[in-house]
Amino acid sequence: MKTNNWLLGVSLGACLLAVNCGSDGTNNDKCGSPGNACPIGAGGSGAAGGSGAGTAGSGAATAGSGGTAGSSGSGGEAGAPAPLPPANPHAVVVPQAAPTPGTLLATTSDFSSKTEVASATLSSGALQGTVTVSDGDAVVKSSGGMGFLLERTNNKVDLLDAGAISKTFDLTSTPNGASPTNKAYVAYYSRSMLAVLDLDTGKVTSQIDLTEFDDASDTDGSSDIDSGVYDPTSKIAYFTLGRIDLNTIVAPDYQQGCPSVKGLIVGVDTTTDSVVDLNGAAAGKGIELSLVAPTSLSIDPGKTLTISDSGCYAGTTFGKSGVEVVDLTANTAHVAYASPNSDFISGVIPTGSGQALLDTTDDTYAEHWYQLDLDAGTLGVELLNVPSTVSWDGTHLFGIDATKLDLLSYDPTSGMSTTLLASPWTANLSNATGSALAK
């Protein structure tokens, strides 16, 4: 039986450092080979429960009425304040329309302690600069034309500018309560929370609580906020909430179990920082998804959201993997493509006129790209020789040569790559890990 290694698409705090993690055209990280997974519940303190006596045991997250899950082999302390889990930032959204991109941000990593970012000008291939951070699980993102490096292990967000870090946001700091005019939202994967950043001062100003979307059946203690996009027509920031239970991913197969609740699209009014009711007269505030475990999110402003999902296991049966499209006028979702196999779906890039590019990884960890007809729900031809960890500018894919680590431009019509910049790296990190396009 083919095993869908869903675990490869998720960073469990600072524990998972997988091979070939990167970013697709919608700036969502993906992985193509098994990494060094820290088993859930092995050591460390668990996630917060409610008030009352603590739960003894292995450090796994405990939901519901228990106290703080104890560290390995010890019980929680009755009545003690519950420590917050790490932020583990997964997405960043700047509430402004994105300009035409002019810069490629690309990353390499040793998957242990370092990540290097290179910034290159798209028009000329000129290197703007490189910078290295002490985090082997850092991912590059862009929103509103701005580039960011999300240091997942360090719980920091770096604002990138002209090949350097201009500001660093410490997500463990106490919010200062300011009301920024130039802001960004950062999605925490390990907590049901968004942080609001002041891009002018480099400070965390407030937090938006999304715990209303938690469910008691989800024992990992988080709604798993993975991706975000901004709609300038409605001034709403949309986020995917996987609402999966990471505690179902266990040895030896590390297969994601199917949750009892549905994933959601939720919206935040960026003028008030308040959660929007997307369901109107219907129950709940979020748009329910039929598939499981979102891996990417992209937007056609005012029209549609497109989500890829990697699926789950109900016992030994795999399913609920594919692509969903949300109608932003009706606020309803439908399955545009249901995957017929258990290949890991890393991402989908809409290319216009009902067409898209689908990124998958098979059970041998080989990556495949296909043309996808979203209207018909069918795969077309496979694209060959696509670079690693690509981003899309509307006509070309930009990424990294996995062997030489050159920065490449790829034409999906001809299937040909052009070298934008020969290997620019200085830190000698051997793994191509991500890309994003900024102004």
PDB file of N, CA, C and O in Angstrom, residues 106-137:
ATOM      1  N   ALA A 106      15.040  33.509  -2.642  1.00  0.00           N
ATOM      2  CA  ALA A 106      15.263  32.062  -2.658  1.00  0.00           C
ATOM      3  C   ALA A 106      16.046  31.652  -1.426  1.00  0.00           C
ATOM      4  O   ALA A 106      16.846  32.439  -0.901  1.00  0.00           O
ATOM      5  N   THR A 107      15.825  30.416  -0.972  1.00  0.00           N
ATOM      6  CA  THR A 107      16.483  29.962   0.252  1.00  0.00           C
ATOM      7  C   THR A 107      17.112  28.586   0.083  1.00  0.00           C
ATOM      8  O   THR A 107      16.623  27.727  -0.653  1.00  0.00           O
ATOM      9  N   THR A 108      18.208  28.406   0.815  1.00  0.00           N
ATOM     10  CA  THR A 108      18.810  27.092   1.014  1.00  0.00           C
ATOM     11  C   THR A 108      18.966  26.872   2.512  1.00  0.00           C
ATOM     12  O   THR A 108      18.972  27.821   3.297  1.00  0.00           O
ATOM     13  N   SER A 109      19.099  25.600   2.922  1.00  0.00           N
ATOM     14  CA  SER A 109      19.161  25.282   4.342  1.00  0.00           C
ATOM     15  C   SER A 109      19.985  24.024   4.574  1.00  0.00           C
ATOM     16  O   SER A 109      20.157  23.195   3.670  1.00  0.00           O
ATOM     17  N   ASP A 110      20.466  23.875   5.810  1.00  0.00           N
ATOM     18  CA  ASP A 110      21.090  22.619   6.211  1.00  0.00           C
ATOM     19  C   ASP A 110      20.119  21.758   7.009  1.00  0.00           C
ATOM     20  O   ASP A 110      20.478  20.684   7.475  1.00  0.00           O
ATOM     21  N   PHE A 111      18.870  22.236   7.182  1.00  0.00           N
ATOM     22  CA  PHE A 111      17.825  21.544   7.941  1.00  0.00           C
ATOM     23  C   PHE A 111      18.253  21.239   9.365  1.00  0.00           C
ATOM     24  O   PHE A 111      17.767  20.313   9.978  1.00  0.00           O
ATOM     25  N   SER A 112      19.175  22.012   9.868  1.00  0.00           N
ATOM     26  CA  SER A 112      19.638  21.812  11.226  1.00  0.00           C
ATOM     27  C   SER A 112      19.710  23.126  11.990  1.00  0.00           C
ATOM     28  O   SER A 112      19.009  23.315  12.983  1.00  0.00           O
ATOM     29  N   SER A 113      20.539  24.053  11.486  1.00  0.00           N
ATOM     30  CA  SER A 113      20.765  25.267  12.249  1.00  0.00           C
ATOM     31  C   SER A 113      20.837  26.537  11.423  1.00  0.00           C
ATOM     32  O   SER A 113      20.894  27.627  11.995  1.00  0.00           O
ATOM     33  N   LYS A 114      20.828  26.427  10.076  1.00  0.00           N
ATOM     34  CA  LYS A 114      21.015  27.621   9.262  1.00  0.00           C
ATOM     35  C   LYS A 114      20.112  27.616   8.032  1.00  0.00           C
ATOM     36  O   LYS A 114      19.857  26.577   7.430  1.00  0.00           O
ATOM     37  N   THR A 115      19.677  28.823   7.660  1.00  0.00           N
ATOM     38  CA  THR A 115      18.991  29.066   6.392  1.00  0.00           C
ATOM     39  C   THR A 115      19.588  30.327   5.778  1.00  0.00           C
ATOM     40  O   THR A 115      19.822  31.312   6.475  1.00  0.00           O
ATOM     41  N   GLU A 116      19.849  30.285   4.464  1.00  0.00           N
ATOM     42  CA  GLU A 116      20.369  31.452   3.762  1.00  0.00           C
ATOM     43  C   GLU A 116      19.344  31.927   2.738  1.00  0.00           C
ATOM     44  O   GLU A 116      18.748  31.132   2.016  1.00  0.00           O
ATOM     45  N   VAL A 117      19.163  33.246   2.673  1.00  0.00           N
ATOM     46  CA  VAL A 117      18.256  33.872   1.708  1.00  0.00           C
ATOM     47  C   VAL A 117      19.076  34.663   0.700  1.00  0.00           C
ATOM     48  O   VAL A 117      19.955  35.441   1.083  1.00  0.00           O
ATOM     49  N   ALA A 118      18.796  34.450  -0.591  1.00  0.00           N
ATOM     50  CA  ALA A 118      19.393  35.253  -1.653  1.00  0.00           C
ATOM     51  C   ALA A 118      18.297  36.054  -2.334  1.00  0.00           C
ATOM     52  O   ALA A 118      17.207  35.548  -2.579  1.00  0.00           O
ATOM     53  N   SER A 119      18.571  37.314  -2.632  1.00  0.00           N
ATOM     54  CA  SER A 119      17.631  38.189  -3.331  1.00  0.00           C
ATOM     55  C   SER A 119      18.219  38.552  -4.682  1.00  0.00           C
ATOM     56  O   SER A 119      19.351  39.059  -4.756  1.00  0.00           O
ATOM     57  N   ALA A 120      17.441  38.296  -5.770  1.00  0.00           N
ATOM     58  CA  ALA A 120      17.933  38.570  -7.116  1.00  0.00           C
ATOM     59  C   ALA A 120      16.909  39.394  -7.886  1.00  0.00           C
ATOM     60  O   ALA A 120      15.701  39.160  -7.776  1.00  0.00           O
ATOM     61  N   THR A 121      17.371  40.339  -8.693  1.00  0.00           N
ATOM     62  CA  THR A 121      16.502  41.157  -9.524  1.00  0.00           C
ATOM     63  C   THR A 121      16.037  40.353 -10.733  1.00  0.00           C
ATOM     64  O   THR A 121      16.864  39.799 -11.471  1.00  0.00           O
ATOM     65  N   LEU A 122      14.724  40.282 -10.962  1.00  0.00           N
ATOM     66  CA  LEU A 122      14.182  39.450 -12.027  1.00  0.00           C
ATOM     67  C   LEU A 122      14.599  39.938 -13.408  1.00  0.00           C
ATOM     68  O   LEU A 122      14.879  39.134 -14.300  1.00  0.00           O
ATOM     69  N   SER A 123      14.637  41.218 -13.607  1.00  0.00           N
ATOM     70  CA  SER A 123      14.907  41.751 -14.945  1.00  0.00           C
ATOM     71  C   SER A 123      16.344  41.544 -15.399  1.00  0.00           C
ATOM     72  O   SER A 123      16.610  41.349 -16.589  1.00  0.00           O
ATOM     73  N   SER A 124      17.287  41.554 -14.459  1.00  0.00           N
ATOM     74  CA  SER A 124      18.698  41.472 -14.826  1.00  0.00           C
ATOM     75  C   SER A 124      19.426  40.264 -14.260  1.00  0.00           C
ATOM     76  O   SER A 124      20.517  39.917 -14.738  1.00  0.00           O
ATOM     77  N   GLY A 125      18.852  39.641 -13.236  1.00  0.00           N
ATOM     78  CA  GLY A 125      19.545  38.552 -12.561  1.00  0.00           C
ATOM     79  C   GLY A 125      20.600  39.026 -11.589  1.00  0.00           C
ATOM     80  O   GLY A 125      21.345  38.208 -11.031  1.00  0.00           O
ATOM     81  N   ALA A 126      20.665  40.311 -11.345  1.00  0.00           N
ATOM     82  CA  ALA A 126      21.682  40.850 -10.439  1.00  0.00           C
ATOM     83  C   ALA A 126      21.397  40.435  -9.005  1.00  0.00           C
ATOM     84  O   ALA A 126      20.247  40.440  -8.556  1.00  0.00           O
ATOM     85  N   LEU A 127      22.443  40.073  -8.282  1.00  0.00           N
ATOM     86  CA  LEU A 127      22.308  39.700  -6.884  1.00  0.00           C
ATOM     87  C   LEU A 127      22.212  40.953  -6.024  1.00  0.00           C
ATOM     88  O   LEU A 127      23.104  41.805  -6.042  1.00  0.00           O
ATOM     89  N   GLN A 128      21.139  41.061  -5.256  1.00  0.00           N
ATOM     90  CA  GLN A 128      20.981  42.188  -4.338  1.00  0.00           C
ATOM     91  C   GLN A 128      21.708  41.949  -3.026  1.00  0.00           C
ATOM     92  O   GLN A 128      22.159  42.892  -2.379  1.00  0.00           O
ATOM     93  N   GLY A 129      21.808  40.672  -2.639  1.00  0.00           N
ATOM     94  CA  GLY A 129      22.497  40.342  -1.405  1.00  0.00           C
ATOM     95  C   GLY A 129      22.042  39.011  -0.865  1.00  0.00           C
ATOM     96  O   GLY A 129      21.062  38.424  -1.338  1.00  0.00           O
ATOM     97  N   THR A 130      22.765  38.488   0.119  1.00  0.00           N
ATOM     98  CA  THR A 130      22.388  37.260   0.816  1.00  0.00           C
ATOM     99  C   THR A 130      22.471  37.498   2.317  1.00  0.00           C
ATOM    100  O   THR A 130      23.233  38.359   2.776  1.00  0.00           O
ATOM    101  N   VAL A 131      21.705  36.740   3.054  1.00  0.00           N
ATOM    102  CA  VAL A 131      21.732  36.832   4.509  1.00  0.00           C
ATOM    103  C   VAL A 131      21.464  35.445   5.079  1.00  0.00           C
ATOM    104  O   VAL A 131      20.675  34.674   4.518  1.00  0.00           O
ATOM    105  N   THR A 132      22.114  35.116   6.172  1.00  0.00           N
ATOM    106  CA  THR A 132      21.964  33.807   6.809  1.00  0.00           C
ATOM    107  C   THR A 132      21.445  33.983   8.225  1.00  0.00           C
ATOM    108  O   THR A 132      21.902  34.860   8.962  1.00  0.00           O
ATOM    109  N   VAL A 133      20.464  33.134   8.603  1.00  0.00           N
ATOM    110  CA  VAL A 133      19.919  33.154   9.962  1.00  0.00           C
ATOM    111  C   VAL A 133      20.168  31.813  10.630  1.00  0.00           C
ATOM    112  O   VAL A 133      20.331  30.786   9.964  1.00  0.00           O
ATOM    113  N   SER A 134      20.186  31.822  11.958  1.00  0.00           N
ATOM    114  CA  SER A 134      20.456  30.611  12.732  1.00  0.00           C
ATOM    115  C   SER A 134      19.163  29.860  13.017  1.00  0.00           C
ATOM    116  O   SER A 134      18.705  29.741  14.156  1.00  0.00           O
ATOM    117  N   ASP A 135      18.542  29.366  11.942  1.00  0.00           N
ATOM    118  CA  ASP A 135      17.325  28.565  12.045  1.00  0.00           C
ATOM    119  C   ASP A 135      17.246  27.683  10.813  1.00  0.00           C
ATOM    120  O   ASP A 135      17.158  28.181   9.687  1.00  0.00           O
ATOM    121  N   GLY A 136      17.308  26.382  11.007  1.00  0.00           N
ATOM    122  CA  GLY A 136      17.263  25.457   9.885  1.00  0.00           C
ATOM    123  C   GLY A 136      15.871  25.203   9.364  1.00  0.00           C
ATOM    124  O   GLY A 136      15.691  24.519   8.353  1.00  0.00           O
ATOM    125  N   ASP A 137      14.851  25.751  10.036  1.00  0.00           N
ATOM    126  CA  ASP A 137      13.460  25.567   9.611  1.00  0.00           C
ATOM    127  C   ASP A 137      12.838  26.945   9.366  1.00  0.00           C
ATOM    128  O   ASP A 137      11.840  27.310   9.975  1.00  0.00           O
TER     129      ASP A 137
END
